[in-house]
Amino acid sequence: MSIASKEEFRAELSRRSFLNYGVALGALGLAPSLLVNGARAAGMPDGEILTGCHWGAFRAKVEGGRMVSVKPWEKDPAPSHQLAGVLDSVYSPTRIKYPMVRRAWLEKGPGADVESRGTGDFVRVSWDKAIELVAKELQRVEKTYGPAATFAGSYGWKSPGRLHNCQSLLRRMMNLKGNFVNSSGDYSTGAAQIIMPHVVGTLEMYEQQTVWPVVVEKTELMVFWGADPVVTNQISWVIGDHGGYEGMKALKAKGTKVICIDPVRTETAEFFGAEWLAPRPQTDVALMLGIAHTLVVEKLHDEKFLKTYTTGFDKFLPYLMGETDKTPKSAEWAAAICEIPADTIKDLARRFAKNRTMLAGGFALQRQQYGEQRHWMLVTLASMLGQIGLPGGGFGFSYHYANGGTPSADAPVLTGITDGGKAKEGAAWMTEAGAATIPCARVVDMLLNPGKEFDFNGTKAKYPDVKMAYWVGGNPFVHHQDRNRMVEAWKKFETFIVQDFQWTPTARFADIVLPATTSYERNDIDSVGDYAGSAILAMKKVIDPVFESKTDYDIFALIADKLGKGKEFTEGKTELEWIKSFYDAALTQAKAKKIPMPEFDAFWNGAGVVEFPVTTGKSFVRYAKFREDPLLEPLGTPSGKIEIYSKNIEKMGYDDCGPHPMWMEPKERLGGPTTKYKLAIATSHPKSRLHSQLCGTKLRETYQIAGHEPCLINVKDAEARGIKDGDVVRVFNDRGQILAGAKLTDKIRPGVVRVNEGGWYDPIEPGKPGSLCRYGDVNVLTMDVGTSKLGQGNCAHSAVGEVEKYAGPAVTVGVFTAPKGAE
Ligand SMILES: Nc1nc2c(c(=O)[nH]1)N[C@H]1C(S)=C(S)[C@@H](COP(=O)(O)OP(=O)(O)OC[C@H]3O[C@@H](n4cnc5c(=O)[nH]c(N)nc54)[C@H](O)[C@@H]3O)O[C@H]1N2
Ligand SMILES: Nc1nc2c(c(=O)[nH]1)N[C@H]1C(S)=C(S)[C@@H](COP(=O)(O)OP(=O)(O)OC[C@H]3O[C@@H](n4cnc5c(=O)[nH]c(N)nc54)[C@H](O)[C@@H]3O)O[C@H]1N2
Ligand SMILES: [Mo]
């Protein structure tokens, strides 16, 4: 079966079969919300300009210096409907227009009246003044408290672009100044990316998958386990390619059996008409163990595979069979925990073993307490099935992320601006820059416990005593867990600087706010597709910077200059010279590999895009080489094999991550033995946003309910509480309370409500612990503990609470306008 052509796919899209992604963007009725009087309209000519963003490449139309419409790049097989919000984000009322400083900070100095953070009491200052304040403060803090007092590990989904990479630029400036505290890892796969190297020898979460064409041809049973690729493949870390949608379309056309294991009947389940199994959240390890137990009892496990390619099954087996703890992990045992009937669990074991089965695991599973166990157990289960390395079988952890599984093109690697630290091998954020480093999700823990020793992946380190933070390209007052704990902890900062283009909740809690441009107001370059790498695209400036915003590069160059390091920062290069240097480095590789690629001028002044051919990438099968020759192609683990038992983890002696995968009862979960609340709160990634990005745009009007973030609730749970569709509800637990708009559905299992992550935090009384959030930031309700001493990832999907019809006084959401004086 061959994959449907792009043309067929687009035709299908225009028949609106795919979540309305094919709807013309204008059809949403989203005209830009603000007439920008202060925008500098001169300079940019009318016409259409090709550029790109997380949501894909697009052509922006410019009229009279304004971006008036966007249309997806013709070669995008499945454009995201979110592009309409991208247009609006440029001109939305939440745009930061001028440098602003919190009044008390400006008048009384660093650390003054920290209680007033978040109240919106800002004073406008000139750029000269702002740069001077920032430079002086960086120097004061370093001089007074030393190099480990400024946090610049600023995490978040900044825009694509190899030059205006605001996080690298921040660290580049900080490295020139002296030193800083950095962070490692990410919020996406904090637990799994730490345990996977012990198990399979790579980060695994961002590796290329057995490609879709092979899956379409060979896979007989596709299992999306806590994964919703139809929603989450809309975005990529670089410029979105959306190749995964071609794969999914072809898989559906072939009629391959799909099972979705998820508390929610997802868009993916709907798209495939999949079989839906809805376990209690956080109980997947029990479910997997129940399947594994059945495989052993019915002798369906592949002993030859286990012997040849794995190590430690003999140590795991006694646990599975209950010889070590008198608890056989039988289907019946699992059923009592996960609430999937024992017969269904046994049946899954038989079907997994009988068919060529791909276990496609998402990330939410491991953003939970003991999250490390999920993917370890999935790898163990796949090992027992013995299909790893066979076409279309085994496991895959990135089919839902950035279009993993899209065949990779024969493309050169595009480099970018460096932070001046020593680059480690591996993921881009694993730099060795920084006087100290913390796992990124432990930031609040660091603030509350200076000097405290913490464990992380076999090492021990001490939290630094941080007095100041500089945040770019992230929105911690939305992305971090347990907002009330965070609001308290943040008071410890003497100074908090935020550089963004929108008045996010984070910017509102800042002392100094610097207005950055969007990517559409500067020149840059990036690749299309994290896995596909199908093209290099000129991200050409569409319009001039609006109001007083400056590019991230210019802002950091100005600060560096104030610190006497301007030349070192810019290396004397202009924006376009930097871009050319990245392109030319790729061109050199391309020439060596005989990949056709034009010279820079022809590229930049011509089509603005170079596409690359796909050859060998079309047939890639993950772990095929290892399967073929485990001795010559060993894994990067100590044994060279898949480690079902890890001696390295055993040596760490952790009580929350043992030497083989196991079920551990989390602190709170639906149906948990000691859990106080009756509802699990799912905090998934939103269909019509990228986290918090675009929440401040008109796109919100397409999904908000009674002006609030939606709360999906099962009809039965709603009826039991007297809640009707469209009601304003209060969602609460011991950690906090938020308002939301009730959306009744039978597409969520009873006992679970869903409020997506990314809703902007909008406290009635900013700075006051427990204050009601008027819009619906679900992280007011989540818990801020590490997944385990091993990974120290976040537990964003471990929360329970209650929902009631809101009976308090009427509230007005206040977070979607600029603070007073900043309009
Ligand atoms: N409860 C719960 N919480 C979660 C999650 C969950 O599943 N549940 N998921 C977690 C995950 S996986 C992630 S990745 C995080 C995401 O958390 P974030 O990455 O912090 O979320 P974003 O909303 O993408 O924030 C990016 C910010 O950068 C700004 N920005 C974009 N481009 C630029 C630029 O070029 N320059 C500057 N200066 N600023 C820019 C945007 O305006 C926006 O404010 O959230 C985490 N939080
Ligand atoms: N549209 C859109 N796409 C995105 C993003 C976005 O914000 N918006 N963010 C991007 C980023 S940074 C990331 S990290 C990825 C995130 O990708 P994921 O982490 O995979 O996405 P989530 O939506 O958090 O969860 C996926 C599914 O897991 C289910 N789930 C939650 N808890 C459980 C559980 O305990 N058991 C089971 N079986 N299922 C569970 C949820 O209901 C959901 O359907 O998405 C990326 N793609
Ligand atoms: Mo993420």
PDB file of C-alpha atoms in Angstrom, residues 221-323:
ATOM      1  CA  LEU A 221      -2.335  -3.149  15.270  1.00  0.00           C
ATOM      2  CA  MET A 222      -1.539   0.466  16.090  1.00  0.00           C
ATOM      3  CA  VAL A 223      -1.851   1.367  19.762  1.00  0.00           C
ATOM      4  CA  PHE A 224      -1.864   5.052  20.708  1.00  0.00           C
ATOM      5  CA  TRP A 225      -1.138   4.848  24.399  1.00  0.00           C
ATOM      6  CA  GLY A 226      -1.811   8.241  25.985  1.00  0.00           C
ATOM      7  CA  ALA A 227      -1.104   9.948  22.675  1.00  0.00           C
ATOM      8  CA  ASP A 228      -3.254  12.241  20.566  1.00  0.00           C
ATOM      9  CA  PRO A 229      -1.185  12.822  17.428  1.00  0.00           C
ATOM     10  CA  VAL A 230      -4.018  14.416  15.451  1.00  0.00           C
ATOM     11  CA  VAL A 231      -3.935  17.281  17.963  1.00  0.00           C
ATOM     12  CA  THR A 232      -0.281  17.427  18.939  1.00  0.00           C
ATOM     13  CA  ASN A 233       1.379  17.040  15.546  1.00  0.00           C
ATOM     14  CA  GLN A 234       0.120  20.490  14.605  1.00  0.00           C
ATOM     15  CA  ILE A 235       3.296  21.952  15.985  1.00  0.00           C
ATOM     16  CA  SER A 236       7.006  21.311  15.740  1.00  0.00           C
ATOM     17  CA  TRP A 237       9.989  22.714  17.584  1.00  0.00           C
ATOM     18  CA  VAL A 238      11.329  24.025  14.266  1.00  0.00           C
ATOM     19  CA  ILE A 239       8.998  25.002  11.421  1.00  0.00           C
ATOM     20  CA  GLY A 240       6.122  22.517  11.300  1.00  0.00           C
ATOM     21  CA  ASP A 241       6.020  20.091   8.343  1.00  0.00           C
ATOM     22  CA  HIS A 242       2.869  18.061   9.215  1.00  0.00           C
ATOM     23  CA  GLY A 243       4.156  14.927   7.505  1.00  0.00           C
ATOM     24  CA  GLY A 244       2.611  12.820  10.281  1.00  0.00           C
ATOM     25  CA  TYR A 245      -0.845  13.635   8.934  1.00  0.00           C
ATOM     26  CA  GLU A 246       0.027  12.013   5.624  1.00  0.00           C
ATOM     27  CA  GLY A 247       1.039   8.910   7.566  1.00  0.00           C
ATOM     28  CA  MET A 248      -2.140   8.875   9.634  1.00  0.00           C
ATOM     29  CA  LYS A 249      -4.289   9.455   6.590  1.00  0.00           C
ATOM     30  CA  ALA A 250      -2.684   6.509   4.810  1.00  0.00           C
ATOM     31  CA  LEU A 251      -3.015   4.289   7.877  1.00  0.00           C
ATOM     32  CA  LYS A 252      -6.693   5.109   8.073  1.00  0.00           C
ATOM     33  CA  ALA A 253      -7.165   4.482   4.350  1.00  0.00           C
ATOM     34  CA  LYS A 254      -5.581   1.073   4.744  1.00  0.00           C
ATOM     35  CA  GLY A 255      -8.070   0.251   7.488  1.00  0.00           C
ATOM     36  CA  THR A 256      -5.442  -0.800  10.032  1.00  0.00           C
ATOM     37  CA  LYS A 257      -6.877  -1.565  13.452  1.00  0.00           C
ATOM     38  CA  VAL A 258      -6.217   1.267  15.937  1.00  0.00           C
ATOM     39  CA  ILE A 259      -6.643   1.210  19.715  1.00  0.00           C
ATOM     40  CA  CYS A 260      -6.511   4.375  21.819  1.00  0.00           C
ATOM     41  CA  ILE A 261      -5.744   3.900  25.514  1.00  0.00           C
ATOM     42  CA  ASP A 262      -6.667   7.231  27.014  1.00  0.00           C
ATOM     43  CA  PRO A 263      -9.088   8.605  29.608  1.00  0.00           C
ATOM     44  CA  VAL A 264     -10.408  10.814  26.815  1.00  0.00           C
ATOM     45  CA  ARG A 265     -11.874   9.731  23.493  1.00  0.00           C
ATOM     46  CA  THR A 266      -9.359  11.852  21.617  1.00  0.00           C
ATOM     47  CA  GLU A 267      -9.475  13.541  18.219  1.00  0.00           C
ATOM     48  CA  THR A 268      -7.155  10.735  17.126  1.00  0.00           C
ATOM     49  CA  ALA A 269      -9.628   8.080  18.292  1.00  0.00           C
ATOM     50  CA  GLU A 270     -12.375   9.908  16.416  1.00  0.00           C
ATOM     51  CA  PHE A 271     -10.293  10.262  13.274  1.00  0.00           C
ATOM     52  CA  PHE A 272      -9.476   6.558  13.114  1.00  0.00           C
ATOM     53  CA  GLY A 273     -12.792   5.380  14.481  1.00  0.00           C
ATOM     54  CA  ALA A 274     -10.569   3.602  16.984  1.00  0.00           C
ATOM     55  CA  GLU A 275     -11.381   1.194  19.755  1.00  0.00           C
ATOM     56  CA  TRP A 276     -11.303   3.246  22.965  1.00  0.00           C
ATOM     57  CA  LEU A 277     -10.051   1.941  26.296  1.00  0.00           C
ATOM     58  CA  ALA A 278     -10.209   4.409  29.152  1.00  0.00           C
ATOM     59  CA  PRO A 279      -8.133   3.410  32.165  1.00  0.00           C
ATOM     60  CA  ARG A 280      -8.005   5.523  35.287  1.00  0.00           C
ATOM     61  CA  PRO A 281      -5.289   8.147  34.784  1.00  0.00           C
ATOM     62  CA  GLN A 282      -1.874   7.302  36.243  1.00  0.00           C
ATOM     63  CA  THR A 283      -2.558   3.556  36.360  1.00  0.00           C
ATOM     64  CA  ASP A 284      -0.992   2.553  33.033  1.00  0.00           C
ATOM     65  CA  VAL A 285       1.908   0.660  34.593  1.00  0.00           C
ATOM     66  CA  ALA A 286      -0.588  -1.620  36.330  1.00  0.00           C
ATOM     67  CA  LEU A 287      -2.367  -2.167  33.019  1.00  0.00           C
ATOM     68  CA  MET A 288       0.920  -2.952  31.251  1.00  0.00           C
ATOM     69  CA  LEU A 289       1.923  -5.347  34.023  1.00  0.00           C
ATOM     70  CA  GLY A 290      -1.432  -7.106  33.702  1.00  0.00           C
ATOM     71  CA  ILE A 291      -0.775  -7.573  29.993  1.00  0.00           C
ATOM     72  CA  ALA A 292       2.798  -8.735  30.664  1.00  0.00           C
ATOM     73  CA  HIS A 293       1.578 -11.239  33.270  1.00  0.00           C
ATOM     74  CA  THR A 294      -0.928 -12.689  30.811  1.00  0.00           C
ATOM     75  CA  LEU A 295       1.812 -13.036  28.184  1.00  0.00           C
ATOM     76  CA  VAL A 296       3.848 -15.158  30.610  1.00  0.00           C
ATOM     77  CA  VAL A 297       0.910 -17.219  31.870  1.00  0.00           C
ATOM     78  CA  GLU A 298      -0.162 -17.990  28.318  1.00  0.00           C
ATOM     79  CA  LYS A 299       3.431 -18.452  27.126  1.00  0.00           C
ATOM     80  CA  LEU A 300       3.025 -15.725  24.544  1.00  0.00           C
ATOM     81  CA  HIS A 301       6.241 -13.887  25.397  1.00  0.00           C
ATOM     82  CA  ASP A 302       9.237 -14.121  23.092  1.00  0.00           C
ATOM     83  CA  GLU A 303      11.928 -15.795  25.175  1.00  0.00           C
ATOM     84  CA  LYS A 304      14.433 -15.803  22.341  1.00  0.00           C
ATOM     85  CA  PHE A 305      14.166 -12.051  21.907  1.00  0.00           C
ATOM     86  CA  LEU A 306      14.430 -11.466  25.639  1.00  0.00           C
ATOM     87  CA  LYS A 307      17.550 -13.625  25.825  1.00  0.00           C
ATOM     88  CA  THR A 308      19.305 -12.159  22.798  1.00  0.00           C
ATOM     89  CA  TYR A 309      18.462  -8.498  23.072  1.00  0.00           C
ATOM     90  CA  THR A 310      17.672  -7.695  26.686  1.00  0.00           C
ATOM     91  CA  THR A 311      19.154  -8.116  30.096  1.00  0.00           C
ATOM     92  CA  GLY A 312      17.492  -8.574  33.478  1.00  0.00           C
ATOM     93  CA  PHE A 313      14.182 -10.185  32.512  1.00  0.00           C
ATOM     94  CA  ASP A 314      15.040 -12.957  34.981  1.00  0.00           C
ATOM     95  CA  LYS A 315      15.105 -10.365  37.764  1.00  0.00           C
ATOM     96  CA  PHE A 316      11.864  -8.726  36.652  1.00  0.00           C
ATOM     97  CA  LEU A 317       9.938 -11.974  36.232  1.00  0.00           C
ATOM     98  CA  PRO A 318       9.745 -12.859  39.962  1.00  0.00           C
ATOM     99  CA  TYR A 319       8.260  -9.401  40.602  1.00  0.00           C
ATOM    100  CA  LEU A 320       5.769  -9.842  37.757  1.00  0.00           C
ATOM    101  CA  MET A 321       4.689 -13.258  39.008  1.00  0.00           C
ATOM    102  CA  GLY A 322       4.468 -12.047  42.611  1.00  0.00           C
ATOM    103  CA  GLU A 323       7.289 -14.173  43.965  1.00  0.00           C
TER     104      GLU A 323
END
